[in-house]
mmCIF file of C-alpha atoms and ligand atoms in Angstrom:
data_model
loop_
_atom_site.group_PDB
_atom_site.id
_atom_site.type_symbol
_atom_site.label_atom_id
_atom_site.label_comp_id
_atom_site.label_asym_id
_atom_site.label_seq_id
_atom_site.Cartn_x
_atom_site.Cartn_y
_atom_site.Cartn_z
ATOM 1 C CA MET A 29 11.383 -6.417 -17.600
ATOM 2 C CA THR A 30 10.088 -2.843 -17.517
ATOM 3 C CA GLN A 31 6.820 -1.253 -18.500
ATOM 4 C CA ASP A 32 5.957 2.435 -18.730
ATOM 5 C CA HIS A 33 2.743 4.373 -18.449
ATOM 6 C CA LYS A 34 2.993 8.121 -18.810
ATOM 7 C CA HIS A 35 3.620 8.758 -15.092
ATOM 8 C CA LEU A 36 4.160 5.246 -13.764
ATOM 9 C CA HIS A 37 7.092 2.898 -14.270
ATOM 10 C CA LEU A 38 6.999 -0.837 -13.554
ATOM 11 C CA GLN A 39 10.216 -2.763 -13.164
ATOM 12 C CA ILE A 40 10.451 -6.469 -12.398
ATOM 13 C CA ARG A 41 13.436 -7.285 -10.210
ATOM 14 C CA GLY A 42 14.945 -10.111 -8.182
ATOM 15 C CA ASP A 43 16.791 -13.334 -9.133
ATOM 16 C CA HIS A 44 13.495 -14.982 -10.063
ATOM 17 C CA SER A 45 11.673 -11.849 -11.271
ATOM 18 C CA GLU A 46 9.707 -11.963 -8.035
ATOM 19 C CA ILE A 47 9.655 -8.328 -7.030
ATOM 20 C CA ALA A 48 7.561 -5.647 -8.844
ATOM 21 C CA VAL A 49 8.839 -2.086 -8.295
ATOM 22 C CA ILE A 50 6.158 0.458 -9.104
ATOM 23 C CA THR A 51 7.396 4.034 -9.309
ATOM 24 C CA LEU A 52 5.226 7.182 -9.524
ATOM 25 C CA THR A 53 7.157 9.298 -12.028
ATOM 26 C CA ARG A 54 5.484 12.698 -11.902
ATOM 27 C CA PRO A 55 7.823 14.549 -9.575
ATOM 28 C CA THR A 56 7.216 17.991 -11.073
ATOM 29 C CA LYS A 57 3.595 17.668 -9.811
ATOM 30 C CA ARG A 58 4.708 15.927 -6.612
ATOM 31 C CA ASN A 59 3.306 12.704 -8.006
ATOM 32 C CA ALA A 60 -0.266 14.079 -7.795
ATOM 33 C CA LEU A 61 -2.658 11.359 -9.032
ATOM 34 C CA ASN A 62 -4.585 12.342 -12.119
ATOM 35 C CA ASP A 63 -7.144 9.983 -13.646
ATOM 36 C CA ALA A 64 -4.599 8.473 -16.042
ATOM 37 C CA LEU A 65 -2.262 7.670 -13.165
ATOM 38 C CA VAL A 66 -5.000 6.109 -11.074
ATOM 39 C CA MET A 67 -5.973 3.913 -14.037
ATOM 40 C CA ALA A 68 -2.335 3.006 -14.601
ATOM 41 C CA LEU A 69 -2.136 1.813 -11.002
ATOM 42 C CA ARG A 70 -5.265 -0.303 -11.544
ATOM 43 C CA ASP A 71 -3.963 -1.819 -14.763
ATOM 44 C CA THR A 72 -0.580 -2.472 -13.298
ATOM 45 C CA PHE A 73 -1.861 -4.327 -10.228
ATOM 46 C CA GLN A 74 -4.448 -6.253 -12.235
ATOM 47 C CA ASN A 75 -1.793 -7.478 -14.660
ATOM 48 C CA LEU A 76 1.318 -8.171 -12.635
ATOM 49 C CA PRO A 77 3.398 -10.967 -14.244
ATOM 50 C CA ASP A 78 2.901 -14.468 -12.752
ATOM 51 C CA THR A 79 6.513 -14.554 -11.435
ATOM 52 C CA VAL A 80 5.867 -11.597 -9.103
ATOM 53 C CA ARG A 81 5.441 -12.493 -5.409
ATOM 54 C CA ALA A 82 5.720 -9.076 -3.750
ATOM 55 C CA ALA A 83 5.706 -5.433 -4.762
ATOM 56 C CA VAL A 84 7.117 -2.073 -3.683
ATOM 57 C CA VAL A 85 5.432 1.272 -4.439
ATOM 58 C CA HIS A 86 7.404 4.482 -4.209
ATOM 59 C CA GLY A 87 7.593 7.983 -5.675
ATOM 60 C CA GLU A 88 10.240 9.831 -7.647
ATOM 61 C CA GLY A 89 11.500 13.218 -6.403
ATOM 62 C CA ASP A 90 11.170 14.777 -2.950
ATOM 63 C CA HIS A 91 7.718 13.479 -2.131
ATOM 64 C CA PHE A 92 5.811 10.181 -2.209
ATOM 65 C CA CYS A 93 2.500 11.652 -3.397
ATOM 66 C CA ALA A 94 0.576 14.940 -3.142
ATOM 67 C CA GLY A 95 -2.814 13.191 -3.518
ATOM 68 C CA LEU A 96 -5.569 13.894 -5.967
ATOM 69 C CA ASP A 97 -4.563 16.073 -8.892
ATOM 70 C CA LEU A 98 -6.576 19.100 -7.832
ATOM 71 C CA SER A 99 -6.481 20.648 -11.347
ATOM 72 C CA GLU A 100 -8.901 17.906 -12.496
ATOM 73 C CA LEU A 101 -11.403 18.465 -9.668
ATOM 74 C CA SER A 102 -13.419 21.507 -10.717
ATOM 75 C CA GLU A 103 -15.603 20.319 -13.613
ATOM 76 C CA ARG A 104 -17.342 17.282 -12.117
ATOM 77 C CA ASP A 105 -20.996 17.195 -11.148
ATOM 78 C CA ALA A 106 -22.264 14.918 -8.346
ATOM 79 C CA GLY A 107 -22.775 11.847 -10.511
ATOM 80 C CA GLN A 108 -19.368 12.198 -12.099
ATOM 81 C CA GLY A 109 -17.909 12.669 -8.606
ATOM 82 C CA VAL A 110 -19.310 9.262 -7.527
ATOM 83 C CA MET A 111 -17.867 7.600 -10.593
ATOM 84 C CA HIS A 112 -14.532 9.260 -10.049
ATOM 85 C CA SER A 113 -14.369 8.082 -6.422
ATOM 86 C CA ARG A 114 -15.414 4.584 -7.540
ATOM 87 C CA MET A 115 -12.564 4.558 -10.039
ATOM 88 C CA TRP A 116 -10.127 5.196 -7.198
ATOM 89 C CA HIS A 117 -11.776 2.406 -5.231
ATOM 90 C CA THR A 118 -11.359 -0.029 -8.076
ATOM 91 C CA ALA A 119 -7.669 0.880 -8.498
ATOM 92 C CA LEU A 120 -6.769 0.713 -4.822
ATOM 93 C CA ASP A 121 -8.810 -2.491 -4.377
ATOM 94 C CA ALA A 122 -6.737 -4.002 -7.217
ATOM 95 C CA LEU A 123 -3.681 -3.221 -5.122
ATOM 96 C CA GLU A 124 -5.007 -4.167 -1.685
ATOM 97 C CA LYS A 125 -6.942 -7.268 -2.748
ATOM 98 C CA GLY A 126 -4.571 -8.464 -5.434
ATOM 99 C CA ARG A 127 -2.369 -11.532 -5.567
ATOM 100 C CA VAL A 128 0.747 -10.139 -3.860
ATOM 101 C CA PRO A 129 1.677 -8.185 -0.695
ATOM 102 C CA VAL A 130 2.586 -4.530 -1.426
ATOM 103 C CA VAL A 131 5.099 -2.505 0.590
ATOM 104 C CA ALA A 132 4.917 1.326 0.422
ATOM 105 C CA ALA A 133 8.249 3.167 0.618
ATOM 106 C CA LEU A 134 7.395 6.638 1.843
ATOM 107 C CA HIS A 135 9.240 9.940 1.986
ATOM 108 C CA GLY A 136 8.243 13.594 1.954
ATOM 109 C CA ALA A 137 4.508 14.342 1.513
ATOM 110 C CA VAL A 138 2.064 11.477 1.946
ATOM 111 C CA VAL A 139 -1.078 13.570 1.799
ATOM 112 C CA GLY A 140 -4.700 13.255 0.760
ATOM 113 C CA GLY A 141 -5.000 10.574 -1.878
ATOM 114 C CA GLY A 142 -1.315 9.835 -1.307
ATOM 115 C CA LEU A 143 -2.222 8.629 2.163
ATOM 116 C CA GLU A 144 -5.139 6.722 0.650
ATOM 117 C CA LEU A 145 -2.722 4.993 -1.658
ATOM 118 C CA ALA A 146 -0.288 4.292 1.139
ATOM 119 C CA SER A 147 -3.037 2.937 3.394
ATOM 120 C CA ALA A 148 -4.106 0.463 0.722
ATOM 121 C CA CYS A 149 -0.630 -1.101 0.846
ATOM 122 C CA HIS A 150 0.002 -3.925 3.279
ATOM 123 C CA ILE A 151 3.133 -2.485 4.943
ATOM 124 C CA ARG A 152 4.331 1.107 5.151
ATOM 125 C CA VAL A 153 8.013 2.079 5.542
ATOM 126 C CA ALA A 154 8.556 5.814 6.135
ATOM 127 C CA ASP A 155 11.828 7.651 6.215
ATOM 128 C CA GLU A 156 12.465 10.599 8.572
ATOM 129 C CA THR A 157 11.423 13.188 5.958
ATOM 130 C CA THR A 158 7.896 11.765 5.681
ATOM 131 C CA PHE A 159 4.832 13.720 6.756
ATOM 132 C CA PHE A 160 1.175 12.656 6.627
ATOM 133 C CA ALA A 161 -1.872 14.890 6.239
ATOM 134 C CA LEU A 162 -5.434 14.882 4.979
ATOM 135 C CA PRO A 163 -5.857 18.453 3.524
ATOM 136 C CA GLU A 164 -9.259 17.480 2.103
ATOM 137 C CA GLY A 165 -10.817 18.841 5.292
ATOM 138 C CA THR A 166 -9.450 22.327 4.786
ATOM 139 C CA ARG A 167 -9.938 22.237 1.010
ATOM 140 C CA GLY A 168 -13.715 21.857 1.506
ATOM 141 C CA ILE A 169 -13.855 18.296 0.133
ATOM 142 C CA PHE A 170 -13.802 14.776 1.550
ATOM 143 C CA VAL A 171 -11.673 11.739 1.041
ATOM 144 C CA GLY A 172 -12.824 9.678 -1.964
ATOM 145 C CA GLY A 173 -10.158 7.082 -2.517
ATOM 146 C CA GLY A 174 -11.004 4.728 0.356
ATOM 147 C CA GLY A 175 -9.437 6.863 3.082
ATOM 148 C CA SER A 176 -12.478 6.817 5.385
ATOM 149 C CA VAL A 177 -12.426 3.021 5.333
ATOM 150 C CA ARG A 178 -8.665 2.372 5.497
ATOM 151 C CA VAL A 179 -7.141 5.195 7.548
ATOM 152 C CA PRO A 180 -9.359 4.573 10.661
ATOM 153 C CA LYS A 181 -8.134 0.961 10.607
ATOM 154 C CA LEU A 182 -4.605 2.283 11.069
ATOM 155 C CA ILE A 183 -5.139 5.076 13.577
ATOM 156 C CA GLY A 184 -8.846 5.140 14.554
ATOM 157 C CA ALA A 185 -11.645 7.426 13.409
ATOM 158 C CA ALA A 186 -10.912 10.043 16.083
ATOM 159 C CA ARG A 187 -7.346 10.705 14.856
ATOM 160 C CA MET A 188 -8.436 10.737 11.239
ATOM 161 C CA ALA A 189 -11.237 13.228 12.041
ATOM 162 C CA ASP A 190 -8.674 15.409 13.840
ATOM 163 C CA MET A 191 -6.443 15.349 10.751
ATOM 164 C CA MET A 192 -9.342 16.520 8.591
ATOM 165 C CA PHE A 193 -10.904 18.940 11.058
ATOM 166 C CA THR A 194 -7.684 20.729 11.937
ATOM 167 C CA GLY A 195 -5.255 19.989 9.100
ATOM 168 C CA ARG A 196 -2.985 18.247 11.593
ATOM 169 C CA VAL A 197 0.248 17.030 10.063
ATOM 170 C CA TYR A 198 1.957 13.916 11.504
ATOM 171 C CA LYS A 199 5.716 13.886 11.124
ATOM 172 C CA ALA A 200 7.462 10.572 10.762
ATOM 173 C CA ALA A 201 8.238 9.712 14.406
ATOM 174 C CA GLU A 202 4.793 10.560 15.630
ATOM 175 C CA ALA A 203 3.271 8.821 12.652
ATOM 176 C CA GLU A 204 5.036 5.592 13.615
ATOM 177 C CA ARG A 205 3.812 5.998 17.219
ATOM 178 C CA VAL A 206 0.135 6.285 16.174
ATOM 179 C CA GLY A 207 0.310 3.540 13.487
ATOM 180 C CA LEU A 208 0.415 5.411 10.193
ATOM 181 C CA THR A 209 3.602 3.591 9.406
ATOM 182 C CA GLN A 210 5.016 0.291 10.753
ATOM 183 C CA TYR A 211 8.694 1.167 10.036
ATOM 184 C CA LEU A 212 10.651 4.368 10.517
ATOM 185 C CA VAL A 213 14.066 4.532 8.840
ATOM 186 C CA PRO A 214 16.752 7.154 8.217
ATOM 187 C CA ALA A 215 16.231 9.715 5.470
ATOM 188 C CA GLY A 216 16.766 8.234 2.032
ATOM 189 C CA SER A 217 16.564 4.595 3.050
ATOM 190 C CA ALA A 218 12.827 3.840 2.805
ATOM 191 C CA PHE A 219 13.155 2.180 -0.614
ATOM 192 C CA ASP A 220 16.012 -0.101 0.408
ATOM 193 C CA LYS A 221 14.154 -1.199 3.550
ATOM 194 C CA ALA A 222 10.921 -1.762 1.624
ATOM 195 C CA PHE A 223 12.752 -3.776 -1.032
ATOM 196 C CA GLU A 224 14.429 -5.890 1.687
ATOM 197 C CA LEU A 225 11.004 -6.566 3.312
ATOM 198 C CA ALA A 226 9.466 -7.389 -0.082
ATOM 199 C CA THR A 227 12.250 -9.845 -0.792
ATOM 200 C CA ARG A 228 11.686 -11.549 2.519
ATOM 201 C CA ILE A 229 7.889 -11.649 1.964
ATOM 202 C CA ALA A 230 8.409 -13.119 -1.533
ATOM 203 C CA SER A 231 10.165 -16.133 0.060
ATOM 204 C CA ASN A 232 7.044 -17.056 2.046
ATOM 205 C CA ALA A 233 4.677 -19.735 0.832
ATOM 206 C CA PRO A 234 2.344 -17.999 -1.624
ATOM 207 C CA LEU A 235 -0.731 -19.492 0.060
ATOM 208 C CA THR A 236 0.267 -17.911 3.429
ATOM 209 C CA ASN A 237 0.711 -14.520 1.765
ATOM 210 C CA TYR A 238 -2.589 -14.896 -0.049
ATOM 211 C CA ALA A 239 -4.356 -15.730 3.239
ATOM 212 C CA LEU A 240 -2.827 -12.629 4.875
ATOM 213 C CA ILE A 241 -4.138 -10.439 2.031
ATOM 214 C CA HIS A 242 -7.573 -12.029 1.618
ATOM 215 C CA ALA A 243 -8.488 -13.940 4.752
ATOM 216 C CA LEU A 244 -7.022 -11.945 7.638
ATOM 217 C CA PRO A 245 -8.754 -8.585 6.948
ATOM 218 C CA ARG A 246 -12.091 -10.346 6.394
ATOM 219 C CA ILE A 247 -11.733 -12.477 9.525
ATOM 220 C CA ALA A 248 -10.819 -9.389 11.589
ATOM 221 C CA GLU A 249 -14.134 -7.855 10.551
ATOM 222 C CA GLN A 250 -16.309 -10.891 11.175
ATOM 223 C CA PRO A 251 -18.144 -11.506 14.407
ATOM 224 C CA ALA A 252 -15.769 -13.539 16.636
ATOM 225 C CA ASP A 253 -17.682 -16.782 16.189
ATOM 226 C CA HIS A 254 -17.655 -16.489 12.361
ATOM 227 C CA GLY A 255 -14.042 -15.364 12.389
ATOM 228 C CA LEU A 256 -12.905 -18.356 14.442
ATOM 229 C CA PHE A 257 -14.625 -20.732 12.078
ATOM 230 C CA THR A 258 -13.202 -19.040 8.989
ATOM 231 C CA GLU A 259 -9.760 -19.109 10.588
ATOM 232 C CA SER A 260 -10.019 -22.888 11.007
ATOM 233 C CA LEU A 261 -10.864 -23.338 7.350
ATOM 234 C CA VAL A 262 -7.994 -21.154 6.218
ATOM 235 C CA ALA A 263 -5.556 -22.835 8.627
ATOM 236 C CA ALA A 264 -6.513 -26.256 7.298
ATOM 237 C CA ILE A 265 -6.169 -25.218 3.705
ATOM 238 C CA ALA A 266 -2.758 -23.586 4.344
ATOM 239 C CA GLN A 267 -1.444 -26.606 6.228
ATOM 240 C CA SER A 268 -2.502 -29.039 3.574
ATOM 241 C CA ALA A 269 -0.315 -27.403 0.890
ATOM 242 C CA PRO A 270 2.752 -29.481 0.021
ATOM 243 C CA GLU A 271 4.933 -26.393 0.495
ATOM 244 C CA ALA A 272 3.745 -26.036 4.116
ATOM 245 C CA LYS A 273 4.493 -29.656 4.825
ATOM 246 C CA ALA A 274 7.984 -29.318 3.321
ATOM 247 C CA ARG A 275 8.764 -26.168 5.357
ATOM 248 C CA VAL A 276 7.647 -27.709 8.645
ATOM 249 C CA ARG A 277 9.632 -30.926 7.845
ATOM 250 C CA ALA A 278 12.722 -28.762 7.148
ATOM 251 C CA PHE A 279 12.431 -27.125 10.569
ATOM 252 C CA LEU A 280 12.012 -30.486 12.322
ATOM 253 C CA ASP A 281 15.070 -31.795 10.465
ATOM 254 C CA GLY A 282 17.072 -28.788 11.674
ATOM 255 C CA LYS A 283 17.325 -27.394 8.138
ATOM 256 C CA ALA A 284 15.268 -24.234 8.569
ATOM 257 C CA ALA A 285 16.005 -21.043 10.443
ATOM 258 C CA LYS A 286 14.942 -20.748 14.076
ATOM 259 C CA VAL A 287 13.145 -17.674 15.307
ATOM 260 C CA SER A 288 15.900 -15.302 16.469
ATOM 261 C CA LYS A 289 15.646 -12.059 18.368
ATOM 262 C CA ASP A 290 18.775 -10.626 16.644
HETATM 263 C C1 1HE B 14 -0.242 19.760 -7.540
HETATM 264 C C2 1HE B 14 -0.661 19.033 -6.386
HETATM 265 C C3 1HE B 14 -1.956 18.420 -6.419
HETATM 266 C C4 1HE B 14 1.310 19.791 -6.028
HETATM 267 N N1 1HE B 14 -2.710 18.605 -7.494
HETATM 268 N N2 1HE B 14 -1.045 19.854 -8.591
HETATM 269 N N3 1HE B 14 -3.608 17.389 -2.096
HETATM 270 C C5 1HE B 14 -3.167 18.553 -1.499
HETATM 271 O O1 1HE B 14 -4.012 19.373 -1.091
HETATM 272 C C6 1HE B 14 -1.718 18.768 -1.364
HETATM 273 C C7 1HE B 14 -1.271 19.879 -2.303
HETATM 274 N N4 1HE B 14 0.136 19.969 -2.421
HETATM 275 C C8 1HE B 14 0.927 20.500 -1.473
HETATM 276 O O2 1HE B 14 0.527 20.848 -0.381
HETATM 277 C C9 1HE B 14 2.380 20.712 -1.839
HETATM 278 O O3 1HE B 14 2.475 20.683 -3.249
HETATM 279 C C10 1HE B 14 3.341 19.616 -1.292
HETATM 280 C C11 1HE B 14 3.453 19.743 0.250
HETATM 281 C C12 1HE B 14 2.879 18.210 -1.636
HETATM 282 C C13 1HE B 14 4.751 19.770 -1.928
HETATM 283 O O4 1HE B 14 5.211 21.106 -1.740
HETATM 284 P P1 1HE B 14 6.332 21.671 -2.711
HETATM 285 O O5 1HE B 14 6.661 23.041 -2.232
HETATM 286 O O6 1HE B 14 7.427 20.671 -2.828
HETATM 287 O O7 1HE B 14 5.713 21.774 -4.202
HETATM 288 P P2 1HE B 14 4.682 22.851 -4.832
HETATM 289 O O8 1HE B 14 5.516 24.053 -5.263
HETATM 290 O O9 1HE B 14 3.530 23.106 -3.927
HETATM 291 O O10 1HE B 14 4.110 22.083 -6.098
HETATM 292 C C14 1HE B 14 4.886 21.830 -7.201
HETATM 293 C C15 1HE B 14 3.947 21.702 -8.406
HETATM 294 O O11 1HE B 14 3.083 20.593 -8.171
HETATM 295 C C16 1HE B 14 3.009 22.920 -8.534
HETATM 296 O O12 1HE B 14 2.716 23.031 -9.896
HETATM 297 P P3 1HE B 14 3.448 24.188 -10.804
HETATM 298 O O13 1HE B 14 2.901 23.997 -12.137
HETATM 299 O O14 1HE B 14 3.189 25.470 -10.143
HETATM 300 O O15 1HE B 14 4.963 23.795 -10.712
HETATM 301 C C17 1HE B 14 1.770 22.459 -7.811
HETATM 302 O O16 1HE B 14 0.607 23.139 -8.207
HETATM 303 C C18 1HE B 14 1.752 21.021 -8.193
HETATM 304 N N5 1HE B 14 0.966 20.191 -7.270
HETATM 305 N N6 1HE B 14 0.319 19.062 -5.441
HETATM 306 C C19 1HE B 14 -2.251 19.276 -8.547
HETATM 307 N N7 1HE B 14 -2.404 17.734 -5.372
HETATM 308 C C20 1HE B 14 -9.602 10.443 -4.219
HETATM 309 S S1 1HE B 14 -9.902 11.857 -3.373
HETATM 310 C C21 1HE B 14 -8.397 12.422 -2.720
HETATM 311 C C22 1HE B 14 -8.538 13.873 -2.330
HETATM 312 C C23 1HE B 14 -7.199 14.515 -2.182
HETATM 313 O O17 1HE B 14 -6.185 13.922 -2.317
HETATM 314 S S2 1HE B 14 -7.271 16.145 -1.735
HETATM 315 C C24 1HE B 14 -5.674 16.558 -1.297
HETATM 316 C C25 1HE B 14 -4.896 17.070 -2.459
#
């Protein structure tokens, strides 16, 4: 199955239609996100088919995403600016707090709102051509797509402030070291690696994936005592699912893979 918005393509792949591949298809503008594209992301993630268990987001052309479409910035007053930022929040929340884990396959520029999009995904895979920046600082604006909430969780507020104060650009290897990406792969292979990871994730019990999306980030932000109690509730719910019992039984019967370091 495929579905097209003007600058966004959705393809459903996998033997059981379990992987959604979402492609930004605006390479002539370096996949800059105009309002229509942000709303297409929102609609796509709010309406993924029931068969989908994991997703990959990537960009066509030489760059993942050049961020906000700056040609749409000039005419907004303060009130419209708030609404515009809130629209981005709704769209990226639909991705981050949706039903399925999302893997970002990154290459070239991941800048401004492009980094905000990447940081809303659950896993980032960057190839060696990738570079990360927050040019908002030097353009006289501020992040508005959730960057000030999500980026510090990856690299800390001090590094994010440095990126905005000084226009610092993180190339792929350094980006992996500081935590902007969890995987670093050879040039041209980010999509394949991301698809492989998504396929593996799709084979997990859906309730475990759901808990990782919805329970883990909330628990991590709770006071320890509340977090420990919430964890117990989530653990009990996950364990009680028939699929969990079947998976544990399969291991005990020698029918499931061991943990292997290779
Ligand atoms: C754009 C945009 C854009 C490219 N909005 N049109 N983001 C930025 O400040 C990053 C701005 N972009 C760049 O720094 C560069 O374009 C790239 C490093 C990403 C790519 O460079 P390059 O040499 O491959 O492409 P280019 O020649 O700069 O751009 C090709 C075309 O894309 C050109 O248009 P053309 O009609 O002259 O061909 C560019 O104008 C256009 N283009 N990026 C509009 N961003 C929710 S708040 C988030 C706030 C932000 O994201 S601010 C950061 C915005």
